[in-house]
PDB file of C-alpha atoms in Angstrom:
ATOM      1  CA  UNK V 361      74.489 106.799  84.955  1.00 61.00           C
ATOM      2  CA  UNK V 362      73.941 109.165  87.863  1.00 87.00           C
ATOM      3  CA  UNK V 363      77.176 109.489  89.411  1.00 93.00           C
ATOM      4  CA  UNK V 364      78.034 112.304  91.879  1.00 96.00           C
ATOM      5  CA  UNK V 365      82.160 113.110  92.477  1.00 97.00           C
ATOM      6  CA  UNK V 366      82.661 114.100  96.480  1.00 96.00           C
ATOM      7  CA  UNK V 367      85.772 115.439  97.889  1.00 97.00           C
ATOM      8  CA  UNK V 368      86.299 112.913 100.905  1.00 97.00           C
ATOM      9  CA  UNK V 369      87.846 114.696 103.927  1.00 96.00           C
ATOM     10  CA  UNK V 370      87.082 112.924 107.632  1.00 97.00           C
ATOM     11  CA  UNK V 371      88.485 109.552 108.546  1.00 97.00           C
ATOM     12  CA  UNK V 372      84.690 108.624 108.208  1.00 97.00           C
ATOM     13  CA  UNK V 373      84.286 109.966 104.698  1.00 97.00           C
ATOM     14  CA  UNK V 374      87.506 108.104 104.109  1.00 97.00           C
ATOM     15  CA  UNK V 375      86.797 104.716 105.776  1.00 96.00           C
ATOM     16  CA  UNK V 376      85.252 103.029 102.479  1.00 95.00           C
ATOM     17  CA  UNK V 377      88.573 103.615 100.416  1.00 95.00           C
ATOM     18  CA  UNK V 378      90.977 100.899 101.768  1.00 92.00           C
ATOM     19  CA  UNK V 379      88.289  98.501 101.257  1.00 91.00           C
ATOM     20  CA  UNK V 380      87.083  99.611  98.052  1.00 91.00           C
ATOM     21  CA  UNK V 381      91.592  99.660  96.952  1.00 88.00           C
ATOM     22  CA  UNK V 382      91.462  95.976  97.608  1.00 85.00           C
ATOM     23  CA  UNK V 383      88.225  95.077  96.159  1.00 86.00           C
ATOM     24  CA  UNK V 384      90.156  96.372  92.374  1.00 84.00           C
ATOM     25  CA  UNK V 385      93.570  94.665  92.834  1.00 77.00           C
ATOM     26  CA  UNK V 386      93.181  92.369  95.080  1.00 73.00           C
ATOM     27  CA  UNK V 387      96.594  91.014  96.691  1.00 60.00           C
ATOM     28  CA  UNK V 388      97.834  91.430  99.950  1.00 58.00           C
ATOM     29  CA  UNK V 389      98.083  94.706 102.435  1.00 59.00           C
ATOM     30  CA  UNK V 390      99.108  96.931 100.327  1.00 68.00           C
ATOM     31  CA  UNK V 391      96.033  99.685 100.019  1.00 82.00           C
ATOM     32  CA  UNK V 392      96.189 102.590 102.048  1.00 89.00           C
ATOM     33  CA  UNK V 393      95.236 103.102 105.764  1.00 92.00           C
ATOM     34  CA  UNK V 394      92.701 105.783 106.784  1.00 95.00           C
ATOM     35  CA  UNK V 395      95.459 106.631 108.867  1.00 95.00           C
ATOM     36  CA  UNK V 396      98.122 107.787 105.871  1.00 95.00           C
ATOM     37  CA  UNK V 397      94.946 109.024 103.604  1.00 96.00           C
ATOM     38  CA  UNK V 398      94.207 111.543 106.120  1.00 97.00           C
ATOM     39  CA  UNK V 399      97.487 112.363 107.216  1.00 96.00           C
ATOM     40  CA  UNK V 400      98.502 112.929 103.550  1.00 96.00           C
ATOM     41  CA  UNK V 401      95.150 114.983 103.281  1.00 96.00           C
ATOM     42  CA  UNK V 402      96.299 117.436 105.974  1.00 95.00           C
ATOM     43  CA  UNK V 403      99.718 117.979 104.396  1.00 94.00           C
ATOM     44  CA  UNK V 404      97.931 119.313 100.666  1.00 94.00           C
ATOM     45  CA  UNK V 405      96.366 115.919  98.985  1.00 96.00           C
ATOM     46  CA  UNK V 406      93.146 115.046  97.526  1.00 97.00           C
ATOM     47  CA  UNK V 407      90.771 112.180  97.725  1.00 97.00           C
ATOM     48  CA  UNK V 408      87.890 111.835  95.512  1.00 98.00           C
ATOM     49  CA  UNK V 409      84.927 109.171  96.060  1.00 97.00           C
ATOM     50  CA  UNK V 410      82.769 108.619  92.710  1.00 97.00           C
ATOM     51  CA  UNK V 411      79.348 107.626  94.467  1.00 97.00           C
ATOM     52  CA  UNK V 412      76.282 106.085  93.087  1.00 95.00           C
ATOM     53  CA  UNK V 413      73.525 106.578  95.747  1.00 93.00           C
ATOM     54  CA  UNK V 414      75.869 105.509  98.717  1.00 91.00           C
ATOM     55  CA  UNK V 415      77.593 102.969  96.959  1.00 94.00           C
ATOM     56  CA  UNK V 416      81.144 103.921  96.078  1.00 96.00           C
ATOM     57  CA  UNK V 417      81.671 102.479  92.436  1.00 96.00           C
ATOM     58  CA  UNK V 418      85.753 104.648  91.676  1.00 96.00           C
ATOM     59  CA  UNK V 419      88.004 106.612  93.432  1.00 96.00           C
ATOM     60  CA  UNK V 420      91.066 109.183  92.913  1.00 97.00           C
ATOM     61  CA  UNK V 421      94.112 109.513  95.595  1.00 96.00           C
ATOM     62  CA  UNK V 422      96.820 112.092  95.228  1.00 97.00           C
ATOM     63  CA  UNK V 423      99.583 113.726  97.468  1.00 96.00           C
ATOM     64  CA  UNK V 424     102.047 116.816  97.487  1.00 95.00           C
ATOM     65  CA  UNK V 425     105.081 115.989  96.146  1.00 95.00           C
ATOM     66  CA  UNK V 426     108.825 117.702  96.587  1.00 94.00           C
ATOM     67  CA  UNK V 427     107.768 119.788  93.761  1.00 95.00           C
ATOM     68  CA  UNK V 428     105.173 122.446  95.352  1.00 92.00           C
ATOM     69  CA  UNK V 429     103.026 122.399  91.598  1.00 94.00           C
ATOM     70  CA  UNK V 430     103.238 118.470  91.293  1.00 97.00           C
ATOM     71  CA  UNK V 431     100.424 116.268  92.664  1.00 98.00           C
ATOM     72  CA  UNK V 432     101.423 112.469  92.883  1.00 97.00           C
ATOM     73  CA  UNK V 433      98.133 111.135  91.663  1.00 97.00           C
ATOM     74  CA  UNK V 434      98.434 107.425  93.987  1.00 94.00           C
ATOM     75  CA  UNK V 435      95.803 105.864  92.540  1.00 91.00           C
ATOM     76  CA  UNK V 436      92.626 105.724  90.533  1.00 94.00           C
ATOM     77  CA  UNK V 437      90.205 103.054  91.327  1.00 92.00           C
ATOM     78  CA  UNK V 438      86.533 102.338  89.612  1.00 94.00           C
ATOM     79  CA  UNK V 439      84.345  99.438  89.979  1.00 94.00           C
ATOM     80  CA  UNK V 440      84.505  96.623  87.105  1.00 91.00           C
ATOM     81  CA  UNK V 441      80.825  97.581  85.907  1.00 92.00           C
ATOM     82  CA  UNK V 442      81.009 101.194  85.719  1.00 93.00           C
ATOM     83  CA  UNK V 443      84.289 100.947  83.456  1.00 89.00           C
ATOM     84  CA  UNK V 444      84.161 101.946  79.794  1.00 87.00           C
ATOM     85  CA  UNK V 445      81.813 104.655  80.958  1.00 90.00           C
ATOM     86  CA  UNK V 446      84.261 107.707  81.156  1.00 92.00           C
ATOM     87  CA  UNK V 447      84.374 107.452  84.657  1.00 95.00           C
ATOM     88  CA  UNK V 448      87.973 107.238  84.796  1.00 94.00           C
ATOM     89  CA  UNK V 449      88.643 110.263  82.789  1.00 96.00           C
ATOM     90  CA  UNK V 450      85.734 112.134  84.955  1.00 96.00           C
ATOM     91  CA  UNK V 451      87.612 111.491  87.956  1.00 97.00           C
ATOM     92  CA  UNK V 452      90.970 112.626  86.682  1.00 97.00           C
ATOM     93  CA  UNK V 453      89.414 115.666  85.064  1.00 97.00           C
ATOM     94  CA  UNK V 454      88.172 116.343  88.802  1.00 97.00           C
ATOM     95  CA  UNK V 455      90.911 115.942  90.301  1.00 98.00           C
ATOM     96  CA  UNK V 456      92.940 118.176  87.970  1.00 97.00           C
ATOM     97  CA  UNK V 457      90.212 120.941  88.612  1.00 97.00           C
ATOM     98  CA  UNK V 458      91.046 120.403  92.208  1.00 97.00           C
ATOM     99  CA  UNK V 459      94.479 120.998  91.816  1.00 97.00           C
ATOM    100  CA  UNK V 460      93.947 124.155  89.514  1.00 96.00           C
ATOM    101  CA  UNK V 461      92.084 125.285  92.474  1.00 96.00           C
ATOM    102  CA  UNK V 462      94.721 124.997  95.075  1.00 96.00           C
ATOM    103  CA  UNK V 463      97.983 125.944  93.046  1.00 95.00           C
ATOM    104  CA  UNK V 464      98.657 123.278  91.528  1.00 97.00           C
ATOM    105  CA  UNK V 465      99.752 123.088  87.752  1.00 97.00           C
ATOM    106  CA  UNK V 466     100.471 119.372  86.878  1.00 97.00           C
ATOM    107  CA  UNK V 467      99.755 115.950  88.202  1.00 98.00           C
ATOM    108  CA  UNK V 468     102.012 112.824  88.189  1.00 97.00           C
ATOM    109  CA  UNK V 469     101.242 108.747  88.517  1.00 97.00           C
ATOM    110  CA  UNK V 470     102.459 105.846  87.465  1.00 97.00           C
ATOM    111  CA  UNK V 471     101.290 102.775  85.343  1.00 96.00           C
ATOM    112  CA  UNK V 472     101.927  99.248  83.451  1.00 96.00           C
ATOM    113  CA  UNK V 473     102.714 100.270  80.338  1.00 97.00           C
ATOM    114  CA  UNK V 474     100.898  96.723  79.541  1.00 96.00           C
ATOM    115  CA  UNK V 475      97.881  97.776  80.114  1.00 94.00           C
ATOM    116  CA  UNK V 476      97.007  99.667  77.477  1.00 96.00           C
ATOM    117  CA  UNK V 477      93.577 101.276  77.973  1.00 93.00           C
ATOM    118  CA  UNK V 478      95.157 102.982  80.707  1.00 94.00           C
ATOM    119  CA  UNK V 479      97.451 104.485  78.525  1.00 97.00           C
ATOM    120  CA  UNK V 480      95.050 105.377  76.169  1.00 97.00           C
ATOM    121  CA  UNK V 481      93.238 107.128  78.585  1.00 96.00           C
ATOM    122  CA  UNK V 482      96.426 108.735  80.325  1.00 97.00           C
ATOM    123  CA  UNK V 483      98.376 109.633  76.732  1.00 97.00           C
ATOM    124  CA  UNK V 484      95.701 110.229  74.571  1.00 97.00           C
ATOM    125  CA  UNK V 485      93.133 111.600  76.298  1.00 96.00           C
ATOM    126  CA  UNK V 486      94.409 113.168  79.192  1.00 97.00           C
ATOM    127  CA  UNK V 487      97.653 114.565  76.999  1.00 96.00           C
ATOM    128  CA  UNK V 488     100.143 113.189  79.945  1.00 97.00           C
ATOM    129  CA  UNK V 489     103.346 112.317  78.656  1.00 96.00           C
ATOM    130  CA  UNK V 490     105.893 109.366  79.613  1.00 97.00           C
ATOM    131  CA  UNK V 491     108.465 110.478  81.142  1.00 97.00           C
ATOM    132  CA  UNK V 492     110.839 108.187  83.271  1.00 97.00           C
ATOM    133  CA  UNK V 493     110.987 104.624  82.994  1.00 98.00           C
ATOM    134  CA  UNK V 494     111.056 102.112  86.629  1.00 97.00           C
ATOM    135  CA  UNK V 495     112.162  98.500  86.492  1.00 97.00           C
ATOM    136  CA  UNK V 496     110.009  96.659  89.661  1.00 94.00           C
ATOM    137  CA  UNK V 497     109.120 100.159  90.916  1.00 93.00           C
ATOM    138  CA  UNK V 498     106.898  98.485  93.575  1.00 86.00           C
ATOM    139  CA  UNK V 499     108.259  94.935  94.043  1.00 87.00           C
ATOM    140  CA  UNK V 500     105.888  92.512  94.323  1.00 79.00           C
ATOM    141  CA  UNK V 501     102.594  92.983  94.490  1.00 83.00           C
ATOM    142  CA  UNK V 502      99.889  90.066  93.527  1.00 77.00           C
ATOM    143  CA  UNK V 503      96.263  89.917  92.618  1.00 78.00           C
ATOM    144  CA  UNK V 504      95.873  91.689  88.842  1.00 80.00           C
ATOM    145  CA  UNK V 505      99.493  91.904  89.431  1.00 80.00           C
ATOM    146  CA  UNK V 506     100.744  88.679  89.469  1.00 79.00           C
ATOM    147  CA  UNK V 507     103.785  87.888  90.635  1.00 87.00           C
ATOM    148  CA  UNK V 508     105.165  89.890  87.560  1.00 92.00           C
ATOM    149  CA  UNK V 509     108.126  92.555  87.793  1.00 94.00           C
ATOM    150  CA  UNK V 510     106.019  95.677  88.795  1.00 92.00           C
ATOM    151  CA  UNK V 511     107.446  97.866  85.644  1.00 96.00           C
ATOM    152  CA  UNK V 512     106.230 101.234  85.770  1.00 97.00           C
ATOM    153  CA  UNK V 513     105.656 103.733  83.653  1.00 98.00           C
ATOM    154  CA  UNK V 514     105.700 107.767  85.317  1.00 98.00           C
ATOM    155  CA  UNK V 515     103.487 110.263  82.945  1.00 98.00           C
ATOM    156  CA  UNK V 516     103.201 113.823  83.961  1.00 97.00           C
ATOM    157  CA  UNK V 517     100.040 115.796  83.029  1.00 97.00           C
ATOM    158  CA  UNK V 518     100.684 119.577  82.595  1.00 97.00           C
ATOM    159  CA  UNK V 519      97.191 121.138  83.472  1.00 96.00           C
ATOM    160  CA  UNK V 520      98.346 124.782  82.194  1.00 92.00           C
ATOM    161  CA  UNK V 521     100.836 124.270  79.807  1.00 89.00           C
ATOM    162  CA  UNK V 522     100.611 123.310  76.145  1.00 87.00           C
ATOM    163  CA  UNK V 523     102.169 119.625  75.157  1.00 85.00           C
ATOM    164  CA  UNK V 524     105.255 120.129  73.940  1.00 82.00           C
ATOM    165  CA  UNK V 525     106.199 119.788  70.277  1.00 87.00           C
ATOM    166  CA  UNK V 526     108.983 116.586  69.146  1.00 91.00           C
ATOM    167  CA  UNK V 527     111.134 117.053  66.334  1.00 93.00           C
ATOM    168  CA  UNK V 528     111.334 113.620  66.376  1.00 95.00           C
ATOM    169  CA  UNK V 529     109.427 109.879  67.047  1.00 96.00           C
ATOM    170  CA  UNK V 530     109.549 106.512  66.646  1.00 94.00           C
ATOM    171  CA  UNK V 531     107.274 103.688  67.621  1.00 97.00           C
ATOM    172  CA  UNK V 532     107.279 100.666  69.099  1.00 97.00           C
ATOM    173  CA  UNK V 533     105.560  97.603  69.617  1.00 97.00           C
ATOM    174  CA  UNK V 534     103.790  95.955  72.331  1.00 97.00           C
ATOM    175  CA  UNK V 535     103.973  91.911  72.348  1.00 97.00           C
ATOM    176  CA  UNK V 536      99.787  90.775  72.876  1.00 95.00           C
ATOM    177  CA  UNK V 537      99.108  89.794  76.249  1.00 95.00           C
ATOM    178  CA  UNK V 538      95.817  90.240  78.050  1.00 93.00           C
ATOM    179  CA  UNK V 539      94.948  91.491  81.684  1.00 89.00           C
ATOM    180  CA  UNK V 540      94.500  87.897  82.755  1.00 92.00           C
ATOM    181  CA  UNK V 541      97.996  86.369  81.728  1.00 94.00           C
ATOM    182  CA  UNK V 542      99.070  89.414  83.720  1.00 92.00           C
ATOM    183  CA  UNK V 543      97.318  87.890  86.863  1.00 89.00           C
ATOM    184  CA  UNK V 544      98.508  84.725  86.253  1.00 92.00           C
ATOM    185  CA  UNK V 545     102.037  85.602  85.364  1.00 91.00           C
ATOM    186  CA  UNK V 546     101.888  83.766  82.319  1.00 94.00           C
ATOM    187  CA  UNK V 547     104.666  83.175  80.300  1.00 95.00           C
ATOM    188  CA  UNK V 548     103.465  85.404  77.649  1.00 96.00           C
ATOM    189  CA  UNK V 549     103.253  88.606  79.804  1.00 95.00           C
ATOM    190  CA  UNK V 550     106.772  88.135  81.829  1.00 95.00           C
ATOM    191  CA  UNK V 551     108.024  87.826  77.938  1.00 96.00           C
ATOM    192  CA  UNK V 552     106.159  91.124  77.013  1.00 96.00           C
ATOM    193  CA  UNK V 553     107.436  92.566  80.074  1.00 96.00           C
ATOM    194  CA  UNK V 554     110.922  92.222  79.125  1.00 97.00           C
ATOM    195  CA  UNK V 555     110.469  93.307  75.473  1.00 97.00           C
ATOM    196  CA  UNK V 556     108.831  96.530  76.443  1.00 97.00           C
ATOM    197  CA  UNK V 557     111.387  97.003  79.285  1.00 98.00           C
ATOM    198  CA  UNK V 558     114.185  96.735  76.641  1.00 97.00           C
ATOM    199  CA  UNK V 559     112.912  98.921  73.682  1.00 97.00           C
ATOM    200  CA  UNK V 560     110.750 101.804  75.887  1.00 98.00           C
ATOM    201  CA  UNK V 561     113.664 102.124  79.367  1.00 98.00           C
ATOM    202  CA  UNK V 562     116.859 102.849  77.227  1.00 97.00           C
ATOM    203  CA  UNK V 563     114.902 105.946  75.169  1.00 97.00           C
ATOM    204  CA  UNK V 564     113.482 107.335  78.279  1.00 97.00           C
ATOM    205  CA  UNK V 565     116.986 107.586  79.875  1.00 97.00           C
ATOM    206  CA  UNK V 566     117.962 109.186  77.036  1.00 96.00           C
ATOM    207  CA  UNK V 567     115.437 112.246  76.726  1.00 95.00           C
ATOM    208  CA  UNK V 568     112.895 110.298  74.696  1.00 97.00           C
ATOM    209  CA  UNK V 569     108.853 110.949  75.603  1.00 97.00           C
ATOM    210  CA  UNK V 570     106.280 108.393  75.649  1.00 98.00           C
ATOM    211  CA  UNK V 571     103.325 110.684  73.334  1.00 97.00           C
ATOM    212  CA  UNK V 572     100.800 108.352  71.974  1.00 97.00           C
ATOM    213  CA  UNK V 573      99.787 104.600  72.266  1.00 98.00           C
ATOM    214  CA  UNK V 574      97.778 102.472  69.988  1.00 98.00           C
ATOM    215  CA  UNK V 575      95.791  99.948  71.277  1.00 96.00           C
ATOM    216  CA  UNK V 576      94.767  98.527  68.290  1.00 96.00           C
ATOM    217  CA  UNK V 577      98.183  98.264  66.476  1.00 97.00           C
ATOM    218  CA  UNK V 578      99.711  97.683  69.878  1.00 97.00           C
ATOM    219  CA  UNK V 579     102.395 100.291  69.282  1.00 98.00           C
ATOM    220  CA  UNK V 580     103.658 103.186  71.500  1.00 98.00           C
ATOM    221  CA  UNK V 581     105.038 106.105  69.987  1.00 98.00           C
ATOM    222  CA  UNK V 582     107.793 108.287  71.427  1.00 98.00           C
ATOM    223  CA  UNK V 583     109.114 111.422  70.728  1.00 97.00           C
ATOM    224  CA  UNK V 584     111.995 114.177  71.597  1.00 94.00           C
TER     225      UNK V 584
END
């Protein structure tokens, strides 16, 4: 795979995003304008194209944040057949190099803490932690979505600082569900939903960590 990584700038270099946002997730109007990428560009953010040839096949969004050494990481986006590449994690690794670059020590994003090869990639290879727990943090949103709560979970990557040490953990599990009962807002996944709501939001509030997820047992482990 001969991928190159650009740091996207102009409204022009910019233009393919929105389109390319609602090519992955589908649903309404939600992606972002040219308009707000750029603005949020000139106040400190990044935007990252993953290009093969002129074809864009994944993409990173981030934005300053009230913190001055916290990037809100938006988005990641990459093309169904260029996944399970290491795309992903090449496009988060750039980004974090970008924010190295411009004074900025950690990185911050949300994510269903159904899907669990994102957190795979986010907890256990990236070394993000959970941190904060969001019941509907979007509302409603549609395509992969479904017309599921949008749960969230917030991770926060520390790019120069070690991961912290627990004294103690626990784990818990994750009811099976698959990306497409998701999208169809099966019974199955609202069900899941609510089960991981229950165990995971109550230990967050309470100074608990999200460390480590495994997709295999379907467990997430947590620590403080």
């Amino acid at each position: 795979m001969t991928v190159e990584l650009r740091v996207l700038r102009t409204a022009d270099e910019l233009a393919v995003l929105p389109e390319f946002e609602g090519k992955i997730w589908g649903g309404g109007d939600d992606r972002v304008s040219v308009n707000m990428l750029v603005a949020c560009l000139e106040e400190g953010g990044v935007a990252i194209g993953a290009f093969d040839g002129e074809r864009i096949v994944g993409s990173v969004f981030g934005f300053r944040t009230f913190d001055p050494r916290v990037l809100h990481s938006h988005y990641m986006a990459v093309d169904p057949e260029y996944r399970r590449s290491g795309l992903g994690e090449q496009l988060k690794r750039r980004q974090a190099e970008w924010c190295v670059d411009n004074a900025v020590t950690a990185m911050r994003w949300t994510f269903d803490p159904l899907q669990l090869t994102n957190a795979h990639l986010n907890l256990n290879k990236l070394g993000a932690f959970g941190v904060t727990y969001h019941v509907n943090h979007y509302g409603a949103l549609g395509g992969i979505n479904g017309s599921l709560p949008s749960d969230r979970l917030t991770v926060q990557w520390e790019l120069e600082r070690p991961r912290p040490a627990f004294a103690e953990s626990f784990v818990l599990d994750v009811p099976a569900v698959s990306p497409e009962q998701i999208a169809a807002s099966a019974p199955e996944a609202l069900h899941a939903r609510l089960a991981v709501r229950d165990a995971m939001a109550p230990h967050l509030a309470d100074g608990w960590k999200v460390t480590a997820v495994d997709r295999a047992e379907r467990t997430y482990t947590l620590g403080r």
